[in-house]
Amino acid sequence: MSNALEQLKKYTTIVADTADFEELTKFHSQDSTTNPSLVVAAAAIPKYKPLVDDAIKYAKSVTQDKKQQLTLAIDKLFVNFGVEILKIVPGRVSTEVDARLSFDTAGSIKKAKELIQMYKDAGIEKERVLIKLASTWEGIEAARVLEKEGIHCNMTLLFSLVQAQACAEAGVTLISPFVGRITDYFKQQQGGKDFVAKEDPGVISVQGIFNYYKKHGYKTQVMGASFRSKEQTIELAGCDLLTISPKILTDLQQADASLVTKKLDASTLPSDIPNKVVPDYKTFIWELNNNPMAHFKTAEGIRSFATDLGKLEKTIEQLLA
Ligand SMILES: *[C@@H]1O[C@H](CO)[C@@H](O)[C@H](O)[C@H]1NC(C)=O
């Protein structure tokens, strides 16, 4: 019998928002991602210990320098997880560039190339890897350079049209605009009151970006991310991709197929889509600064990614000692 998840899959590529190997298998995820908090959680599970041990061994074999060992061990650990994930998913795996490089274009490019080289050494071609970068001006500029060299990017921490416009102009492969984190912000602003999915500012933001991209003929894929409810995902049926947590995937499986109709459609776009804008640096910074939600959420996200990485570093430092 068909359910809401099966129906949604007719319009949209669905990705399970987890790095848990079993969940990825269970939901037949197309792509997947690794990030510091997922890796910290997974590394504590005995089954994954060999991946950690291998990363430590590798780092020690390359250098005696403690600081370099730490960086190498962490990069290798991400790649080891990525390689395992690629044995399960048929598509691509995203691997995050150190969030502390979010305002460092050259540093981000260098780190991305090192990760791609490590994948290559492990027998994985760059076509199956997405480099995940924050949607800051510097991150987007890094993506522009990387894409020219055939290294594909997944732009994260994206909360506004101006960030999406800059990403599209940079020719990035994929953006993952957030829904739920936008909802959280505005929900808090109105004293905790919920939104119906149709009027949800997070949903509206992603719909706007999708429509803008299709109207102006951009090839960059839109992958809605960070959902709080199945209703939010249903409002985005027709989006190129959606990444959804196992909990909400299960809710969708238990819901009726008739709940899902195609909501986003490149062939029937609304008439009120903004004209094309090619933001330069000062426009980008100005527009982002004028959007308190996007400005705050981007900064907060970078801080939290950096904190997660710090935690992973603490764990790895102990293992290297
Ligand atoms: C892109 O990054 C987001 C996080 O922003 C992640 O949830 C998603 O799985 C990644 N997409 C792919 C295709 O790896």
Coordinates of C-alpha atoms and ligand atoms in Angstrom, one line a residue:
M1 CA 0.0 0.0 0.0
S2 CA 1.2 3.5 -0.8
N3 CA 1.9 6.0 2.0
A4 CA 2.9 9.7 2.1
L5 CA 6.6 8.9 1.9
E6 CA 6.1 6.8 -1.3
Q7 CA 4.0 9.6 -2.7
L8 CA 6.6 12.3 -1.8
K9 CA 9.3 10.2 -3.5
K10 CA 7.4 10.5 -6.8
Y11 CA 8.1 14.3 -6.8
T12 CA 11.3 14.7 -4.9
T13 CA 14.6 12.8 -4.2
I14 CA 14.6 11.9 -0.5
V15 CA 17.7 11.8 1.6
A16 CA 17.7 10.4 5.2
D17 CA 19.1 13.0 7.5
T18 CA 21.4 10.7 9.5
A19 CA 24.8 9.2 9.3
D20 CA 23.7 6.0 11.0
F21 CA 24.5 3.2 8.6
E22 CA 21.4 1.2 9.5
E23 CA 19.0 4.1 9.1
L24 CA 20.5 4.9 5.7
T25 CA 19.9 1.3 4.6
K26 CA 16.4 1.2 6.0
F27 CA 15.2 4.3 4.2
H28 CA 17.1 3.6 0.9
S29 CA 18.7 7.1 1.1
Q30 CA 20.0 8.5 -2.1
D31 CA 22.8 10.6 -0.6
S32 CA 24.1 11.3 2.9
T33 CA 26.3 13.5 5.0
T34 CA 28.9 13.4 7.7
N35 CA 29.5 16.2 10.3
P36 CA 31.3 16.5 13.6
S37 CA 28.4 15.8 15.9
L38 CA 27.3 12.8 13.9
V39 CA 30.9 11.5 13.9
V40 CA 31.3 12.1 17.7
A41 CA 28.2 10.1 18.3
A42 CA 29.1 7.3 15.9
A43 CA 32.7 7.1 17.2
A44 CA 31.5 6.2 20.6
I45 CA 29.9 3.0 19.2
P46 CA 32.3 0.1 19.4
K47 CA 31.3 -1.1 15.9
Y48 CA 32.9 2.0 14.4
K49 CA 36.1 1.9 16.5
P50 CA 38.2 0.5 13.5
L51 CA 37.4 3.7 11.6
V52 CA 38.7 5.8 14.5
D53 CA 41.7 3.6 15.0
D54 CA 42.6 3.8 11.3
A55 CA 42.4 7.6 11.4
I56 CA 44.7 7.8 14.4
K57 CA 47.2 5.4 12.9
Y58 CA 47.2 7.3 9.6
A59 CA 47.9 10.7 11.3
K60 CA 50.7 9.3 13.4
S61 CA 52.3 7.7 10.3
V62 CA 52.3 11.0 8.4
T63 CA 53.8 13.4 11.0
Q64 CA 55.2 13.8 14.5
D65 CA 53.7 17.3 14.9
K66 CA 50.9 17.0 17.4
K67 CA 48.8 19.8 15.9
Q68 CA 49.1 18.4 12.4
Q69 CA 48.3 15.0 13.7
L70 CA 45.0 16.3 15.2
T71 CA 44.0 17.9 11.9
L72 CA 44.9 14.9 9.8
A73 CA 43.2 12.4 12.1
I74 CA 40.0 14.4 12.0
D75 CA 40.0 14.8 8.2
K76 CA 40.8 11.1 7.8
L77 CA 38.0 10.2 10.2
F78 CA 35.5 12.2 8.2
V79 CA 36.7 10.5 5.0
N80 CA 36.6 7.1 6.6
F81 CA 33.0 7.6 7.6
G82 CA 32.3 9.0 4.1
V83 CA 33.7 6.0 2.5
E84 CA 31.6 3.7 4.6
I85 CA 28.5 5.7 3.8
L86 CA 29.2 5.5 0.1
K87 CA 29.1 1.7 0.4
I88 CA 25.4 2.1 1.4
V89 CA 24.1 5.1 -0.6
P90 CA 24.1 5.1 -4.4
G91 CA 24.7 8.8 -4.6
R92 CA 27.0 11.3 -2.9
V93 CA 28.3 12.1 0.5
S94 CA 28.8 15.5 1.9
T95 CA 31.9 16.3 3.9
E96 CA 32.2 19.5 5.9
V97 CA 35.0 22.0 5.7
D98 CA 36.2 23.2 9.2
A99 CA 33.6 25.8 10.3
R100 CA 36.4 28.0 11.6
L101 CA 37.4 28.6 8.0
S102 CA 34.0 30.1 7.2
F103 CA 35.5 33.6 6.6
D104 CA 38.7 32.3 4.9
T105 CA 38.3 31.6 1.2
A106 CA 41.9 30.4 0.5
G107 CA 41.8 28.2 3.7
S108 CA 38.5 26.7 2.7
I109 CA 39.8 25.9 -0.8
K110 CA 42.9 24.3 0.6
K111 CA 41.0 22.2 3.1
A112 CA 38.5 21.1 0.4
K113 CA 41.2 19.9 -1.9
E114 CA 42.9 18.0 0.9
L115 CA 39.6 16.2 1.7
I116 CA 39.1 15.4 -2.0
Q117 CA 42.7 14.0 -2.2
M118 CA 42.1 11.8 0.8
Y119 CA 38.9 10.4 -0.8
K120 CA 40.9 9.8 -4.0
D121 CA 43.5 7.9 -2.1
A122 CA 40.7 5.8 -0.7
G123 CA 39.5 5.1 -4.2
I124 CA 36.6 7.5 -4.3
E125 CA 36.3 10.0 -7.2
K126 CA 35.3 13.6 -6.6
E127 CA 31.9 13.0 -8.4
R128 CA 30.7 11.2 -5.4
V129 CA 31.7 13.8 -2.8
L130 CA 30.1 17.2 -2.0
I131 CA 32.2 19.7 -0.1
K132 CA 30.0 21.3 2.5
L133 CA 30.6 25.0 3.1
A134 CA 28.8 27.8 5.0
S135 CA 26.9 30.3 2.9
T136 CA 29.1 33.2 3.9
W137 CA 30.5 35.5 1.2
E138 CA 33.9 33.8 1.7
G139 CA 32.4 30.3 1.6
I140 CA 30.6 31.0 -1.6
E141 CA 33.7 32.4 -3.2
A142 CA 35.6 29.2 -2.2
A143 CA 32.8 27.2 -3.9
R144 CA 33.1 29.3 -7.1
V145 CA 36.7 28.3 -7.4
L146 CA 36.2 24.7 -6.4
E147 CA 33.3 24.2 -8.9
K148 CA 35.5 25.5 -11.7
E149 CA 37.9 22.7 -10.9
G150 CA 35.1 20.1 -10.9
I151 CA 34.8 19.8 -7.1
H152 CA 31.2 19.9 -6.2
C153 CA 29.8 21.9 -3.2
N154 CA 26.9 21.7 -0.9
M155 CA 26.2 25.1 0.6
T156 CA 24.8 25.0 4.1
L157 CA 23.7 27.6 6.7
L158 CA 21.6 29.2 4.0
F159 CA 18.6 31.2 5.3
S160 CA 17.9 34.0 2.7
L161 CA 17.4 34.7 -0.9
V162 CA 20.5 36.8 -1.2
Q163 CA 22.6 33.8 0.0
A164 CA 20.8 31.6 -2.6
Q165 CA 21.4 34.2 -5.3
A166 CA 25.1 34.4 -4.7
C167 CA 25.4 30.5 -4.6
A168 CA 23.6 30.2 -7.9
E169 CA 25.8 32.8 -9.5
A170 CA 28.9 30.9 -8.2
G171 CA 27.6 27.8 -10.0
V172 CA 27.4 25.6 -7.0
T173 CA 26.0 22.1 -7.4
L174 CA 23.6 22.1 -4.5
I175 CA 22.3 24.3 -1.7
S176 CA 20.6 23.1 1.4
P177 CA 18.4 25.9 2.7
F178 CA 17.1 25.4 6.2
V179 CA 13.4 25.3 7.0
G180 CA 13.1 24.4 10.7
R181 CA 15.7 26.7 12.0
I182 CA 13.9 29.6 10.4
T183 CA 10.6 28.4 11.9
D184 CA 12.3 28.2 15.4
Y185 CA 13.5 31.8 15.1
F186 CA 10.0 33.3 14.2
K187 CA 8.2 31.0 16.6
Q188 CA 10.3 32.3 19.4
Q189 CA 9.6 35.9 18.2
Q190 CA 5.9 35.3 18.6
G191 CA 6.1 33.8 22.0
G192 CA 6.2 30.1 21.0
K193 CA 3.1 30.1 18.9
D194 CA 3.2 27.5 16.1
F195 CA 2.7 28.1 12.4
V196 CA 0.5 26.1 10.1
A197 CA 2.9 24.6 7.5
K198 CA 1.4 26.7 4.6
E199 CA 2.3 29.9 6.4
D200 CA 5.5 28.7 7.9
P201 CA 8.3 31.3 7.2
G202 CA 10.9 28.4 6.8
V203 CA 8.7 26.7 4.2
I204 CA 8.0 30.0 2.4
S205 CA 11.7 30.8 2.3
V206 CA 12.6 27.5 0.5
Q207 CA 9.6 27.8 -1.9
G208 CA 10.8 31.3 -2.8
I209 CA 14.3 30.1 -3.5
F210 CA 13.1 27.1 -5.6
N211 CA 10.8 29.3 -7.7
Y212 CA 13.6 32.0 -8.2
Y213 CA 16.1 29.3 -9.3
K214 CA 13.6 27.7 -11.8
K215 CA 12.4 31.1 -13.2
H216 CA 16.0 32.2 -13.9
G217 CA 17.1 28.9 -15.2
Y218 CA 19.8 28.0 -12.6
K219 CA 21.0 24.4 -12.5
T220 CA 21.9 24.5 -8.8
Q221 CA 19.9 21.9 -7.0
V222 CA 17.7 22.9 -4.0
M223 CA 17.7 20.5 -1.1
G224 CA 15.4 21.6 1.8
A225 CA 16.8 20.7 5.2
S226 CA 16.1 20.8 8.9
F227 CA 12.4 19.9 9.3
R228 CA 10.3 20.0 12.4
S229 CA 7.2 18.2 11.1
K230 CA 6.0 16.0 8.2
E231 CA 3.6 18.8 7.2
Q232 CA 6.6 21.1 6.4
T233 CA 8.0 18.4 4.1
I234 CA 4.7 17.9 2.4
E235 CA 4.5 21.6 1.6
L236 CA 7.8 21.3 -0.3
A237 CA 6.7 18.3 -2.4
G238 CA 8.3 18.9 -5.8
C239 CA 11.5 20.4 -4.5
D240 CA 14.6 18.9 -6.1
L241 CA 15.7 17.1 -2.9
L242 CA 14.7 17.0 0.7
T243 CA 16.8 15.7 3.6
I244 CA 14.5 14.4 6.4
S245 CA 15.2 12.9 9.8
P246 CA 14.4 9.2 10.4
K247 CA 11.6 10.3 12.9
I248 CA 9.8 12.3 10.2
L249 CA 10.4 9.7 7.5
T250 CA 8.6 7.2 9.8
D251 CA 5.7 9.7 10.3
L252 CA 5.4 10.0 6.6
Q253 CA 5.4 6.3 6.1
Q254 CA 2.5 6.1 8.5
A255 CA 0.5 8.9 6.8
D256 CA -1.8 8.6 3.9
A257 CA -0.6 9.1 0.4
S258 CA -3.5 11.4 -0.4
L259 CA -1.9 14.1 1.8
V260 CA 0.8 14.7 -0.7
T261 CA 0.4 16.6 -3.9
K262 CA 3.0 18.4 -6.0
K263 CA 3.4 21.9 -4.5
L264 CA 6.6 23.1 -6.3
D265 CA 6.6 22.9 -10.0
A266 CA 9.0 24.5 -12.4
S267 CA 6.4 24.4 -15.2
T268 CA 3.8 26.3 -13.3
L269 CA 5.6 29.1 -11.4
P270 CA 3.8 31.9 -9.6
S271 CA 4.0 35.4 -11.2
D272 CA 5.5 37.3 -8.3
I273 CA 9.1 36.0 -8.5
P274 CA 11.8 38.6 -8.0
N275 CA 13.9 39.7 -11.0
K276 CA 17.4 38.3 -11.3
V277 CA 20.0 39.8 -9.0
V278 CA 23.8 39.2 -9.1
P279 CA 24.9 40.3 -5.7
D280 CA 28.4 41.7 -5.4
Y281 CA 30.2 41.7 -2.0
K282 CA 28.7 44.9 -0.6
T283 CA 25.1 44.0 -1.7
F284 CA 25.5 40.6 -0.2
I285 CA 26.8 41.8 3.2
W286 CA 24.2 44.6 3.2
E287 CA 21.2 42.4 2.4
L288 CA 22.3 39.7 4.9
N289 CA 22.8 42.4 7.6
N290 CA 19.3 43.7 6.8
N291 CA 17.8 40.3 7.5
P292 CA 18.1 39.8 11.2
M293 CA 17.0 36.2 11.1
A294 CA 19.4 35.1 8.4
H295 CA 22.2 37.1 9.9
F296 CA 21.7 35.7 13.3
K297 CA 21.1 32.1 12.2
T298 CA 24.2 32.0 9.9
A299 CA 26.4 33.3 12.7
E300 CA 24.9 31.0 15.3
G301 CA 25.2 28.0 13.0
I302 CA 28.9 28.6 12.4
R303 CA 29.5 29.0 16.1
S304 CA 27.7 25.7 16.8
F305 CA 29.6 23.8 14.0
A306 CA 32.8 25.1 15.5
T307 CA 31.8 24.0 19.0
D308 CA 31.0 20.5 17.6
L309 CA 34.4 20.3 16.0
G310 CA 36.0 21.4 19.2
K311 CA 34.3 18.4 21.0
L312 CA 35.6 16.0 18.3
E313 CA 39.1 17.5 18.7
K314 CA 39.0 16.8 22.5
T315 CA 38.1 13.2 21.8
I316 CA 40.7 12.7 19.2
E317 CA 43.4 14.5 21.2
Q318 CA 43.0 11.9 24.0
L319 CA 43.3 9.1 21.5
L320 CA 46.4 10.5 19.9
A321 CA 48.1 10.9 23.3
Ligands
LIG1 C1 24.0 19.0 2.3 O1 24.2 19.5 3.5 C2 23.1 19.4 4.4 C3 23.4 20.2 5.6 O2 23.3 21.6 5.3 C4 22.9 17.9 4.7 O3 21.8 17.8 5.6 C5 22.6 17.2 3.4 O4 22.5 15.8 3.6 C6 23.7 17.5 2.4 N1 23.3 17.0 1.1 C7 23.9 16.0 0.4 C8 23.3 15.6 -0.9 O5 24.8 15.4 0.9

